[in-house]
Amino acid sequence: MTANSNRGDATPLCELLTEQRIAKGWSQCDLVARLHTLSGNDSVTREEVSRWERGKRIPGPYWRQWLGDVLDTSSRELELAAAVARRRRRKDSPERRWTIIE
């Protein structure tokens, strides 16, 4: 898998993680178990992976490093996908409008 979708634009991290996990035939619980084993850190949960995959949250650099190791994906690809996710969040968020009330 690459950080490019069929449409020619870059893939956000939520889609990339989901695609790669499913391609390996893993459940979210399987991914969590592998992250726990490899990192030695059991603070990530299946619920957190679900948030990552739904685009509700973007994993920080610490978990992106371990995700790259577990999913056999380059850190460069994950960083690009995280940047795309952040860009889409900004684009999709409603504009802030100020109203002056006298």
CSV table of C-alpha atoms in Angstrom, one decimal:
chain,number,residue,atom,x,y,z
A,1,MET,CA,0.0,0.0,0.0
A,2,THR,CA,1.1,3.5,-0.6
A,3,ALA,CA,0.0,6.9,0.6
A,4,ASN,CA,-1.6,7.5,-2.8
A,5,SER,CA,-5.2,6.6,-3.5
A,6,ASN,CA,-6.6,5.6,-6.8
A,7,ARG,CA,-7.8,9.2,-7.3
A,8,GLY,CA,-4.2,10.4,-7.5
A,9,ASP,CA,-4.3,12.3,-4.2
A,10,ALA,CA,-2.6,11.3,-1.0
A,11,THR,CA,-4.3,9.0,1.4
A,12,PRO,CA,-5.0,10.2,4.9
A,13,LEU,CA,-3.6,8.1,7.8
A,14,CYS,CA,-7.0,6.8,8.8
A,15,GLU,CA,-7.5,5.1,5.5
A,16,LEU,CA,-3.9,3.9,5.2
A,17,LEU,CA,-4.0,2.2,8.6
A,18,THR,CA,-7.3,0.5,7.9
A,19,GLU,CA,-6.2,-0.7,4.4
A,20,GLN,CA,-2.9,-2.1,5.8
A,21,ARG,CA,-4.4,-3.8,8.8
A,22,ILE,CA,-7.1,-5.4,6.6
A,23,ALA,CA,-4.6,-6.4,4.0
A,24,LYS,CA,-2.7,-8.4,6.7
A,25,GLY,CA,-6.0,-10.0,7.8
A,26,TRP,CA,-5.8,-8.5,11.3
A,27,SER,CA,-8.6,-7.3,13.5
A,28,GLN,CA,-8.1,-4.1,15.5
A,29,CYS,CA,-7.5,-6.3,18.5
A,30,ASP,CA,-4.8,-8.1,16.6
A,31,LEU,CA,-3.1,-4.8,15.8
A,32,VAL,CA,-3.3,-3.7,19.4
A,33,ALA,CA,-1.7,-7.0,20.6
A,34,ARG,CA,1.1,-6.6,18.1
A,35,LEU,CA,1.7,-3.0,19.2
A,36,HIS,CA,1.7,-4.1,22.9
A,37,THR,CA,4.2,-6.9,22.2
A,38,LEU,CA,6.6,-4.9,20.0
A,39,SER,CA,6.5,-1.6,22.0
A,40,GLY,CA,6.3,-3.1,25.5
A,41,ASN,CA,3.7,-0.4,26.1
A,42,ASP,CA,0.1,-1.5,26.7
A,43,SER,CA,-1.4,2.0,26.9
A,44,VAL,CA,-3.0,1.8,23.4
A,45,THR,CA,-6.5,0.2,23.2
A,46,ARG,CA,-8.7,-1.2,20.5
A,47,GLU,CA,-10.9,1.9,21.0
A,48,GLU,CA,-7.9,4.2,20.3
A,49,VAL,CA,-7.1,2.2,17.1
A,50,SER,CA,-10.8,2.7,16.1
A,51,ARG,CA,-10.5,6.4,16.6
A,52,TRP,CA,-7.3,6.5,14.5
A,53,GLU,CA,-9.1,4.5,11.7
A,54,ARG,CA,-12.2,6.7,11.8
A,55,GLY,CA,-10.1,9.9,11.6
A,56,LYS,CA,-11.2,11.1,15.0
A,57,ARG,CA,-7.6,11.2,16.2
A,58,ILE,CA,-4.2,11.1,14.6
A,59,PRO,CA,-1.6,8.9,16.4
A,60,GLY,CA,1.4,10.9,17.6
A,61,PRO,CA,5.0,10.3,16.5
A,62,TYR,CA,5.5,7.7,19.2
A,63,TRP,CA,2.7,5.4,18.0
A,64,ARG,CA,3.3,6.2,14.3
A,65,GLN,CA,6.9,4.8,14.8
A,66,TRP,CA,5.5,1.5,16.3
A,67,LEU,CA,2.7,1.4,13.7
A,68,GLY,CA,5.3,1.6,11.0
A,69,ASP,CA,7.3,-1.3,12.5
A,70,VAL,CA,4.2,-3.5,13.1
A,71,LEU,CA,2.6,-2.8,9.6
A,72,ASP,CA,6.0,-2.8,7.8
A,73,THR,CA,5.5,0.7,6.5
A,74,SER,CA,8.0,3.5,6.2
A,75,SER,CA,7.9,6.3,8.7
A,76,ARG,CA,8.0,8.7,5.7
A,77,GLU,CA,4.8,7.2,4.3
A,78,LEU,CA,3.1,7.5,7.7
A,79,GLU,CA,4.2,11.1,8.2
A,80,LEU,CA,2.8,12.0,4.8
A,81,ALA,CA,-0.5,10.3,5.5
A,82,ALA,CA,-0.6,12.1,8.9
A,83,ALA,CA,0.0,15.4,7.2
A,84,VAL,CA,-2.8,14.7,4.7
A,85,ALA,CA,-5.1,13.9,7.6
A,86,ARG,CA,-4.3,17.2,9.3
A,87,ARG,CA,-4.8,19.1,6.1
A,88,ARG,CA,-8.2,17.5,5.5
A,89,ARG,CA,-9.2,18.3,9.1
A,90,ARG,CA,-8.4,22.0,8.6
A,91,LYS,CA,-10.1,22.0,5.3
A,92,ASP,CA,-13.3,20.3,6.6
A,93,SER,CA,-13.6,22.4,9.8
A,94,PRO,CA,-16.0,25.2,9.6
A,95,GLU,CA,-14.5,28.6,9.2
A,96,ARG,CA,-14.4,30.7,12.3
A,97,ARG,CA,-16.5,33.8,12.0
A,98,TRP,CA,-16.5,36.7,14.4
A,99,THR,CA,-19.5,38.8,15.0
A,100,ILE,CA,-19.2,42.0,16.8
A,101,ILE,CA,-22.1,42.7,19.1
A,102,GLU,CA,-22.6,46.3,20.1
